[in-house]
Amino acid sequence: MGKNCAIVGINWGDEGKGRMVDLLTENYDVVVRYQGGGNAGHTVINDKGKFALHLLPSGIFRDGVINILGNGVALDPENLWNEICGVTEKGVSITPENLKISDRASLLLPWHREMDELEEKRLADKKYGSTKQGIAPFYSDKYQKKTVLAGELFYPEKLKEHLNDLLLWKNLTLTGVYGADAITLESIDKWISDYCEKIKPFICDTGKVLKEVSQSGKNILFEAQLGSLRDLDYGIYPYTTSSNTIAAYAPIGSGFPAAKIDRILGVVKAYSTCVGEGPFVSEMFGDEAENLRSAGNEYGAKTGRPRRVGALDLVATSYGIEVQDATEIALTKLDVLSGFDKIPVCVAYLLDGKKTTRFPFPAALNDAKPVIHYVNGWMQDISGVRSWQDLPQAAKEYVTFIEEKIGCPIKYISVGPERDSIIIKD
Ligand code: GDP
């Protein structure tokens, strides 16, 4: 059997998972996305250019790597096809050999995006901060058994009838609850021919593929979207995403339930960022936040929204590591902290007048106040550093301080967005 690894986010997402997958795929034969949809983005910079991936696995740039979209993803044919076209335009080859879509993946239907938009509008100032890509309506419909599986595209007559039934049901909500226009079957036909037909050649029984490649000794990399704190069951509910981002879900969402994961690489950013609404205890405001945001270029890959920024939160990070059961850590974007005199780190929370390092229940988070410890900064530009020894002493102390607090080895430190801007720490 081959060796399997999951690359997961420890915090709120945008930790730099995509660049770690892009780096590590050298040692893996298959990369699988097991949850989420096109609602977040991975930015990958390599010898082929700069890419913002949303649904495509980040192994798509490596020759010989098989990329799989598992049954757990929100498969949006329109977004996926547009993404495939954008990436192939830049000279990357995408064929049914290197991209395979699970026939058991459920389709994100045209009305899911609209439902997302209508509900956020209804919620007004109580909105969740959705990226409006239809993810929450998609997953709720999936669990209500009110969407279709990708493999149904191979049964056109049955598919038509199934979609017609779903359309009649969904139009009740669209028109009756939200007062929106009904969706027509003609528009669905057009969606099928414009997008679904295009992705059909990639659809197959990916569970079979995974089992076979594993039995032949090949290594599988599971790629997560977002991070622990956005996990539907373990995150800051209801400000979570609508799927399970944790590594434990990888075997289920990938289509290989028997998979054993040997390595779980948790990705942590050297400071905190968070997109959308919800509690964010170590959040910074004003000039302090603006300086960090612009140093780290913290604007969403999908939405362009400014990300909320804050001090590295060791309470949330330790919890994130625990729920992922991470075996090692990649600490990203350390270069962004160069030039800050003192670096704030949130080492505990104050809750009901008591200090705690245990991440509280979501409803208590709004009352938690950060306990900040300042670590000495460094002035040198570290983006050209490639070995642990060459890092400034203060940068080493920052990393060691974090490592001691989280109790998990930091194996990689990234100091720039490019593939080779990485320090491997023994
Ligand atoms: P993901 O969704 O977890 O893959 O993260 P994103 O791609 O949304 O966000 C990470 C961003 O940081 C991307 O724009 C990367 O190019 C960039 N990035 C990743 N690692 C580093 C790093 O070490 N230094 C700098 N300056 N940028 C980085």
CSV table of N, CA, C and O and ligand atoms in Angstrom, one decimal, residues 14-19 41-43 45 301 307 332-333 335-336 414-417, ligand 1:
chain,number,residue,atom,x,y,z
A,14,ASP,N,-7.2,30.0,4.1
A,14,ASP,CA,-6.3,30.9,3.5
A,14,ASP,C,-4.9,30.8,4.2
A,14,ASP,O,-4.1,31.8,4.2
A,15,GLU,N,-4.6,29.7,4.7
A,15,GLU,CA,-3.3,29.5,5.4
A,15,GLU,C,-2.1,29.3,4.4
A,15,GLU,O,-0.9,29.5,4.8
A,16,GLY,N,-2.5,29.0,3.2
A,16,GLY,CA,-1.4,28.7,2.2
A,16,GLY,C,-1.3,27.2,1.9
A,16,GLY,O,-0.3,26.6,1.6
A,17,LYS,N,-2.5,26.5,2.0
A,17,LYS,CA,-2.5,25.0,1.8
A,17,LYS,C,-2.1,24.7,0.3
A,17,LYS,O,-1.3,23.8,0.1
A,18,GLY,N,-2.6,25.5,-0.6
A,18,GLY,CA,-2.4,25.2,-2.0
A,18,GLY,C,-0.9,25.2,-2.3
A,18,GLY,O,-0.4,24.3,-3.0
A,19,ARG,N,-0.1,26.1,-1.8
A,19,ARG,CA,1.3,26.2,-2.1
A,19,ARG,C,2.0,25.0,-1.5
A,19,ARG,O,3.0,24.4,-2.0
A,41,GLY,N,-10.3,30.0,-2.4
A,41,GLY,CA,-9.3,29.9,-3.5
A,41,GLY,C,-7.9,29.5,-3.0
A,41,GLY,O,-7.6,29.9,-1.8
A,42,HIS,N,-7.2,28.8,-3.7
A,42,HIS,CA,-5.8,28.5,-3.4
A,42,HIS,C,-5.0,29.3,-4.4
A,42,HIS,O,-5.2,29.1,-5.6
A,43,THR,N,-4.0,30.0,-4.0
A,43,THR,CA,-3.1,30.7,-4.9
A,43,THR,C,-1.9,29.9,-5.0
A,43,THR,O,-1.2,29.6,-4.0
A,45,ILE,N,1.9,29.7,-7.1
A,45,ILE,CA,2.8,30.3,-8.1
A,45,ILE,C,3.9,29.3,-8.3
A,45,ILE,O,4.6,28.8,-7.4
A,301,ALA,N,-8.9,35.5,-2.5
A,301,ALA,CA,-8.6,35.0,-3.8
A,301,ALA,C,-9.9,35.0,-4.7
A,301,ALA,O,-9.8,35.2,-5.9
A,307,ARG,N,-9.3,40.7,4.0
A,307,ARG,CA,-9.4,39.7,5.1
A,307,ARG,C,-9.3,40.5,6.4
A,307,ARG,O,-8.5,41.4,6.5
A,332,THR,N,3.4,29.3,7.5
A,332,THR,CA,3.5,30.1,6.2
A,332,THR,C,3.6,31.6,6.4
A,332,THR,O,3.3,32.1,7.5
A,333,LYS,N,4.1,32.3,5.4
A,333,LYS,CA,4.2,33.7,5.4
A,333,LYS,C,5.0,34.4,6.5
A,333,LYS,O,4.6,35.5,6.9
A,335,ASP,N,7.8,35.6,6.2
A,335,ASP,CA,8.4,36.8,5.6
A,335,ASP,C,7.6,38.1,5.8
A,335,ASP,O,8.1,39.2,5.9
A,336,VAL,N,6.2,37.9,5.9
A,336,VAL,CA,5.3,39.1,6.1
A,336,VAL,C,5.6,39.8,7.4
A,336,VAL,O,5.4,41.0,7.5
A,414,SER,N,7.5,28.8,5.3
A,414,SER,CA,7.6,29.5,4.0
A,414,SER,C,7.8,30.9,4.2
A,414,SER,O,7.4,31.6,5.1
A,415,VAL,N,8.7,31.5,3.2
A,415,VAL,CA,9.1,32.8,3.3
A,415,VAL,C,8.8,33.6,2.1
A,415,VAL,O,9.4,34.7,1.8
A,416,GLY,N,7.9,33.1,1.3
A,416,GLY,CA,7.5,33.8,0.0
A,416,GLY,C,6.5,32.9,-0.7
A,416,GLY,O,6.4,31.7,-0.4
A,417,PRO,N,5.7,33.4,-1.6
A,417,PRO,CA,4.7,32.6,-2.3
A,417,PRO,C,5.2,31.6,-3.3
A,417,PRO,O,4.5,30.7,-3.7
B,1,GDP,P1,-5.1,28.4,0.8
B,1,GDP,O1,-6.5,28.6,0.4
B,1,GDP,O2,-4.9,27.9,2.1
B,1,GDP,O3,-4.2,27.7,-0.2
B,1,GDP,O4,-4.5,29.9,0.9
B,1,GDP,P2,-4.6,31.1,-0.2
B,1,GDP,O5,-4.0,30.8,-1.4
B,1,GDP,O6,-6.0,31.7,-0.1
B,1,GDP,O7,-3.8,32.2,0.6
B,1,GDP,C1,-2.4,32.2,0.7
B,1,GDP,C2,-1.8,33.4,0.0
B,1,GDP,O8,-0.5,33.6,0.5
B,1,GDP,C3,-1.6,33.2,-1.5
B,1,GDP,O9,-1.8,34.4,-2.1
B,1,GDP,C4,-0.2,32.7,-1.6
B,1,GDP,O10,0.4,33.0,-2.8
B,1,GDP,C5,0.4,33.5,-0.5
B,1,GDP,N1,1.6,32.8,0.2
B,1,GDP,C6,1.6,31.5,0.5
B,1,GDP,N2,2.8,31.3,1.2
B,1,GDP,C7,3.4,32.5,1.3
B,1,GDP,C8,4.6,33.0,2.0
B,1,GDP,O11,5.3,32.2,2.6
B,1,GDP,N3,4.9,34.3,1.9
B,1,GDP,C9,4.1,35.2,1.2
B,1,GDP,N4,4.5,36.5,1.2
B,1,GDP,N5,3.0,34.8,0.6
B,1,GDP,C10,2.6,33.5,0.7
